[in-house]
PDB file of C-alpha atoms in Angstrom:
ATOM      1  CA  UNK A  71      60.279  23.993 -18.555  1.00  0.00           C
ATOM      2  CA  UNK A  72      61.848  21.021 -20.112  1.00  0.00           C
ATOM      3  CA  UNK A  73      59.020  18.506 -19.554  1.00  0.00           C
ATOM      4  CA  UNK A  74      60.494  16.826 -16.519  1.00  0.00           C
ATOM      5  CA  UNK A  75      58.560  16.679 -13.285  1.00  0.00           C
ATOM      6  CA  UNK A  76      60.768  17.231 -10.278  1.00  0.00           C
ATOM      7  CA  UNK A  77      60.721  15.191  -7.101  1.00  0.00           C
ATOM      8  CA  UNK A  78      59.372  18.222  -5.178  1.00  0.00           C
ATOM      9  CA  UNK A  79      56.345  18.423  -7.450  1.00  0.00           C
ATOM     10  CA  UNK A  80      55.661  14.686  -7.097  1.00  0.00           C
ATOM     11  CA  UNK A  81      56.000  14.964  -3.311  1.00  0.00           C
ATOM     12  CA  UNK A  82      53.578  17.924  -3.212  1.00  0.00           C
ATOM     13  CA  UNK A  83      51.015  16.020  -5.321  1.00  0.00           C
ATOM     14  CA  UNK A  84      51.309  12.925  -3.090  1.00  0.00           C
ATOM     15  CA  UNK A  85      50.942  15.002   0.092  1.00  0.00           C
ATOM     16  CA  UNK A  86      47.931  16.797  -1.420  1.00  0.00           C
ATOM     17  CA  UNK A  87      46.283  13.482  -2.411  1.00  0.00           C
ATOM     18  CA  UNK A  88      46.919  12.030   1.098  1.00  0.00           C
ATOM     19  CA  UNK A  89      45.437  15.112   2.782  1.00  0.00           C
ATOM     20  CA  UNK A  90      42.354  15.001   0.533  1.00  0.00           C
ATOM     21  CA  UNK A  91      41.971  11.238   1.188  1.00  0.00           C
ATOM     22  CA  UNK A  92      42.290  11.724   4.975  1.00  0.00           C
ATOM     23  CA  UNK A  93      39.810  14.604   4.931  1.00  0.00           C
ATOM     24  CA  UNK A  94      37.215  12.668   2.922  1.00  0.00           C
ATOM     25  CA  UNK A  95      37.659   9.475   4.967  1.00  0.00           C
ATOM     26  CA  UNK A  96      37.282  11.321   8.299  1.00  0.00           C
ATOM     27  CA  UNK A  97      34.458  13.578   7.188  1.00  0.00           C
ATOM     28  CA  UNK A  98      31.950  13.983  10.033  1.00  0.00           C
ATOM     29  CA  UNK A  99      34.032  11.972  12.486  1.00  0.00           C
ATOM     30  CA  UNK A 100      36.250  14.669  13.928  1.00  0.00           C
ATOM     31  CA  UNK A 101      34.912  15.762  17.301  1.00  0.00           C
ATOM     32  CA  UNK A 102      36.980  18.386  19.132  1.00  0.00           C
ATOM     33  CA  UNK A 103      34.721  18.254  22.239  1.00  0.00           C
ATOM     34  CA  UNK A 104      35.325  14.595  22.909  1.00  0.00           C
ATOM     35  CA  UNK A 105      31.589  13.904  23.366  1.00  0.00           C
ATOM     36  CA  UNK A 106      30.359  11.141  21.139  1.00  0.00           C
ATOM     37  CA  UNK A 107      27.169  11.399  19.122  1.00  0.00           C
ATOM     38  CA  UNK A 108      25.382   8.761  21.199  1.00  0.00           C
ATOM     39  CA  UNK A 109      26.049  10.751  24.382  1.00  0.00           C
ATOM     40  CA  UNK A 110      24.732  13.913  22.710  1.00  0.00           C
ATOM     41  CA  UNK A 111      21.589  12.138  21.566  1.00  0.00           C
ATOM     42  CA  UNK A 112      21.185  10.590  25.002  1.00  0.00           C
ATOM     43  CA  UNK A 113      21.383  14.025  26.645  1.00  0.00           C
ATOM     44  CA  UNK A 114      18.994  15.519  24.098  1.00  0.00           C
ATOM     45  CA  UNK A 115      16.606  12.583  24.522  1.00  0.00           C
ATOM     46  CA  UNK A 116      16.677  12.979  28.322  1.00  0.00           C
ATOM     47  CA  UNK A 117      16.057  16.717  27.939  1.00  0.00           C
ATOM     48  CA  UNK A 118      13.155  15.987  25.587  1.00  0.00           C
ATOM     49  CA  UNK A 119      11.757  13.518  28.121  1.00  0.00           C
ATOM     50  CA  UNK A 120      11.996  16.129  30.900  1.00  0.00           C
ATOM     51  CA  UNK A 121      10.292  18.728  28.704  1.00  0.00           C
ATOM     52  CA  UNK A 122       7.585  16.232  27.781  1.00  0.00           C
ATOM     53  CA  UNK A 123       6.886  15.472  31.440  1.00  0.00           C
ATOM     54  CA  UNK A 124       6.847  19.178  32.312  1.00  0.00           C
ATOM     55  CA  UNK A 125       4.509  20.098  29.431  1.00  0.00           C
ATOM     56  CA  UNK A 126       2.245  17.166  30.318  1.00  0.00           C
ATOM     57  CA  UNK A 127       2.016  18.422  33.903  1.00  0.00           C
ATOM     58  CA  UNK A 128       1.347  21.983  32.706  1.00  0.00           C
ATOM     59  CA  UNK A 129      -1.385  20.699  30.373  1.00  0.00           C
ATOM     60  CA  UNK A 130      -2.989  18.735  33.203  1.00  0.00           C
ATOM     61  CA  UNK A 131      -2.965  21.834  35.433  1.00  0.00           C
ATOM     62  CA  UNK A 132      -4.388  24.014  32.646  1.00  0.00           C
ATOM     63  CA  UNK A 133      -7.228  21.573  31.984  1.00  0.00           C
ATOM     64  CA  UNK A 134      -8.012  21.380  35.707  1.00  0.00           C
ATOM     65  CA  UNK A 135      -8.001  25.188  35.899  1.00  0.00           C
ATOM     66  CA  UNK A 136     -10.329  25.387  32.895  1.00  0.00           C
ATOM     67  CA  UNK A 137     -12.711  22.869  34.471  1.00  0.00           C
ATOM     68  CA  UNK A 138     -12.682  24.772  37.773  1.00  0.00           C
ATOM     69  CA  UNK A 139     -13.286  28.114  36.044  1.00  0.00           C
ATOM     70  CA  UNK A 140     -16.120  26.684  33.952  1.00  0.00           C
ATOM     71  CA  UNK A 141     -17.747  25.253  37.079  1.00  0.00           C
ATOM     72  CA  UNK A 142     -17.348  28.571  38.907  1.00  0.00           C
ATOM     73  CA  UNK A 143     -18.722  30.544  35.942  1.00  0.00           C
ATOM     74  CA  UNK A 144     -21.770  28.284  35.548  1.00  0.00           C
ATOM     75  CA  UNK A 145     -22.634  28.620  39.225  1.00  0.00           C
ATOM     76  CA  UNK A 146     -22.140  32.386  39.337  1.00  0.00           C
ATOM     77  CA  UNK A 147     -24.101  32.900  36.103  1.00  0.00           C
ATOM     78  CA  UNK A 148     -26.933  30.739  37.464  1.00  0.00           C
ATOM     79  CA  UNK A 149     -26.914  32.735  40.712  1.00  0.00           C
ATOM     80  CA  UNK A 150     -27.057  36.022  38.774  1.00  0.00           C
ATOM     81  CA  UNK A 151     -30.070  34.758  36.814  1.00  0.00           C
ATOM     82  CA  UNK A 152     -31.772  33.616  40.035  1.00  0.00           C
ATOM     83  CA  UNK A 153     -30.984  37.008  41.611  1.00  0.00           C
ATOM     84  CA  UNK A 154     -32.540  38.857  38.671  1.00  0.00           C
ATOM     85  CA  UNK A 155     -35.608  36.617  38.895  1.00  0.00           C
ATOM     86  CA  UNK A 156     -35.888  37.251  42.649  1.00  0.00           C
ATOM     87  CA  UNK A 157     -35.631  41.008  42.113  1.00  0.00           C
ATOM     88  CA  UNK A 158     -38.383  40.793  39.509  1.00  0.00           C
ATOM     89  CA  UNK A 159     -40.581  38.728  41.882  1.00  0.00           C
ATOM     90  CA  UNK A 160     -39.895  41.206  44.710  1.00  0.00           C
ATOM     91  CA  UNK A 161     -40.967  44.032  42.407  1.00  0.00           C
ATOM     92  CA  UNK A 162     -44.255  42.276  41.620  1.00  0.00           C
ATOM     93  CA  UNK A 163     -44.854  41.457  45.277  1.00  0.00           C
ATOM     94  CA  UNK A 164     -44.161  45.053  46.344  1.00  0.00           C
ATOM     95  CA  UNK A 165     -46.591  46.336  43.704  1.00  0.00           C
ATOM     96  CA  UNK A 166     -49.278  44.063  45.161  1.00  0.00           C
ATOM     97  CA  UNK A 167     -48.539  44.770  48.845  1.00  0.00           C
ATOM     98  CA  UNK A 168     -48.443  48.547  48.401  1.00  0.00           C
ATOM     99  CA  UNK A 169     -51.763  48.413  46.612  1.00  0.00           C
ATOM    100  CA  UNK A 170     -50.514  49.903  43.356  1.00  0.00           C
ATOM    101  CA  UNK A 171     -52.351  47.149  41.543  1.00  0.00           C
ATOM    102  CA  UNK A 172     -54.948  44.719  42.822  1.00  0.00           C
ATOM    103  CA  UNK A 173     -55.979  42.506  39.941  1.00  0.00           C
ATOM    104  CA  UNK A 174     -54.085  39.818  38.093  1.00  0.00           C
ATOM    105  CA  UNK A 175     -54.169  41.804  34.869  1.00  0.00           C
ATOM    106  CA  UNK A 176     -52.625  44.792  36.605  1.00  0.00           C
ATOM    107  CA  UNK A 177     -49.872  42.564  37.962  1.00  0.00           C
ATOM    108  CA  UNK A 178     -49.143  41.240  34.483  1.00  0.00           C
ATOM    109  CA  UNK A 179     -49.073  44.757  33.089  1.00  0.00           C
ATOM    110  CA  UNK A 180     -46.712  46.078  35.766  1.00  0.00           C
ATOM    111  CA  UNK A 181     -44.523  42.968  35.780  1.00  0.00           C
ATOM    112  CA  UNK A 182     -43.208  43.992  32.382  1.00  0.00           C
ATOM    113  CA  UNK A 183     -42.079  47.357  33.774  1.00  0.00           C
ATOM    114  CA  UNK A 184     -38.586  46.100  34.815  1.00  0.00           C
ATOM    115  CA  UNK A 185     -38.219  44.605  31.351  1.00  0.00           C
ATOM    116  CA  UNK A 186     -38.975  48.004  29.863  1.00  0.00           C
ATOM    117  CA  UNK A 187     -36.281  49.566  32.064  1.00  0.00           C
ATOM    118  CA  UNK A 188     -33.781  46.976  30.779  1.00  0.00           C
ATOM    119  CA  UNK A 189     -34.821  47.662  27.181  1.00  0.00           C
ATOM    120  CA  UNK A 190     -34.412  51.423  27.663  1.00  0.00           C
ATOM    121  CA  UNK A 191     -31.006  50.908  29.309  1.00  0.00           C
ATOM    122  CA  UNK A 192     -30.011  48.639  26.425  1.00  0.00           C
ATOM    123  CA  UNK A 193     -31.118  51.325  23.945  1.00  0.00           C
ATOM    124  CA  UNK A 194     -29.004  53.984  25.669  1.00  0.00           C
ATOM    125  CA  UNK A 195     -25.956  51.714  25.912  1.00  0.00           C
ATOM    126  CA  UNK A 196     -25.998  49.965  22.522  1.00  0.00           C
ATOM    127  CA  UNK A 197     -28.193  52.228  20.414  1.00  0.00           C
ATOM    128  CA  UNK A 198     -30.717  49.527  19.513  1.00  0.00           C
ATOM    129  CA  UNK A 199     -33.971  48.551  21.114  1.00  0.00           C
ATOM    130  CA  UNK A 200     -34.823  45.531  18.995  1.00  0.00           C
ATOM    131  CA  UNK A 201     -32.710  42.795  20.512  1.00  0.00           C
ATOM    132  CA  UNK A 202     -32.651  42.081  24.224  1.00  0.00           C
ATOM    133  CA  UNK A 203     -30.436  39.039  23.550  1.00  0.00           C
ATOM    134  CA  UNK A 204     -27.497  41.389  22.990  1.00  0.00           C
ATOM    135  CA  UNK A 205     -27.985  42.869  26.452  1.00  0.00           C
ATOM    136  CA  UNK A 206     -28.079  39.400  28.002  1.00  0.00           C
ATOM    137  CA  UNK A 207     -25.039  38.316  25.976  1.00  0.00           C
ATOM    138  CA  UNK A 208     -23.062  41.416  27.020  1.00  0.00           C
ATOM    139  CA  UNK A 209     -23.967  40.708  30.639  1.00  0.00           C
ATOM    140  CA  UNK A 210     -22.796  37.095  30.222  1.00  0.00           C
ATOM    141  CA  UNK A 211     -19.506  38.211  28.616  1.00  0.00           C
ATOM    142  CA  UNK A 212     -18.812  40.757  31.370  1.00  0.00           C
ATOM    143  CA  UNK A 213     -19.467  38.103  33.999  1.00  0.00           C
ATOM    144  CA  UNK A 214     -17.269  35.617  32.126  1.00  0.00           C
ATOM    145  CA  UNK A 215     -14.429  38.155  31.941  1.00  0.00           C
ATOM    146  CA  UNK A 216     -14.802  38.803  35.654  1.00  0.00           C
ATOM    147  CA  UNK A 217     -14.688  35.074  36.527  1.00  0.00           C
ATOM    148  CA  UNK A 218     -11.914  34.039  34.147  1.00  0.00           C
ATOM    149  CA  UNK A 219      -9.827  37.161  34.713  1.00  0.00           C
ATOM    150  CA  UNK A 220      -6.308  36.700  33.409  1.00  0.00           C
ATOM    151  CA  UNK A 221      -7.133  33.148  32.274  1.00  0.00           C
ATOM    152  CA  UNK A 222      -9.638  34.285  29.620  1.00  0.00           C
ATOM    153  CA  UNK A 223      -7.376  32.768  26.933  1.00  0.00           C
ATOM    154  CA  UNK A 224      -7.090  29.372  28.665  1.00  0.00           C
ATOM    155  CA  UNK A 225      -8.269  27.531  25.527  1.00  0.00           C
ATOM    156  CA  UNK A 226      -5.457  29.068  23.458  1.00  0.00           C
ATOM    157  CA  UNK A 227      -2.955  28.229  26.195  1.00  0.00           C
ATOM    158  CA  UNK A 228      -4.120  24.612  26.250  1.00  0.00           C
ATOM    159  CA  UNK A 229      -3.847  24.377  22.457  1.00  0.00           C
ATOM    160  CA  UNK A 230      -0.341  25.877  22.558  1.00  0.00           C
ATOM    161  CA  UNK A 231       0.766  23.428  25.245  1.00  0.00           C
ATOM    162  CA  UNK A 232      -0.640  20.516  23.256  1.00  0.00           C
ATOM    163  CA  UNK A 233       1.322  21.665  20.188  1.00  0.00           C
ATOM    164  CA  UNK A 234       4.495  21.894  22.257  1.00  0.00           C
ATOM    165  CA  UNK A 235       3.898  18.373  23.589  1.00  0.00           C
ATOM    166  CA  UNK A 236       3.497  17.097  20.024  1.00  0.00           C
ATOM    167  CA  UNK A 237       6.743  18.753  18.901  1.00  0.00           C
ATOM    168  CA  UNK A 238       8.637  17.349  21.887  1.00  0.00           C
ATOM    169  CA  UNK A 239       7.141  13.895  21.239  1.00  0.00           C
ATOM    170  CA  UNK A 240       8.312  14.042  17.619  1.00  0.00           C
ATOM    171  CA  UNK A 241      11.823  14.969  18.729  1.00  0.00           C
ATOM    172  CA  UNK A 242      11.786  12.394  21.538  1.00  0.00           C
ATOM    173  CA  UNK A 243      10.679   9.555  19.260  1.00  0.00           C
ATOM    174  CA  UNK A 244      13.349  10.244  16.614  1.00  0.00           C
TER     175      UNK A 244
END
């Protein structure tokens, strides 16, 4: 090479510089879809608003369901306790009417007989005889599972829905 730069080389450098300048100046502005950013954000914001309304409605329904299930459980558990008490009173009354015991001390002695049956049943089921609270707690849990059914994890569902509402609110507010 003799040190001269040809017109083709100069033209190639100028075209390269123009292309680089156009690319840098239009960076982030080329949109082949034709949808502008404000329209995209508007659509996303409307979608976030719809999701927020839907999650809010779901949360309201879940809280109402939880309140209804708690009310139902409290009433059924109270009725079970009253039923057990009535069975115990019927046992004492039948002991007195059939003449198995006549005095007040005999009634007190035999009134603990159903409790002994529960303790023995608890011993056979759990293997311990010391704590009757476990038997009562297991009975409460079984009743709770029966009442709540497939909604036993309603607290976790409510927490999950609240987290989803927070994430949608963060997106919606930005």
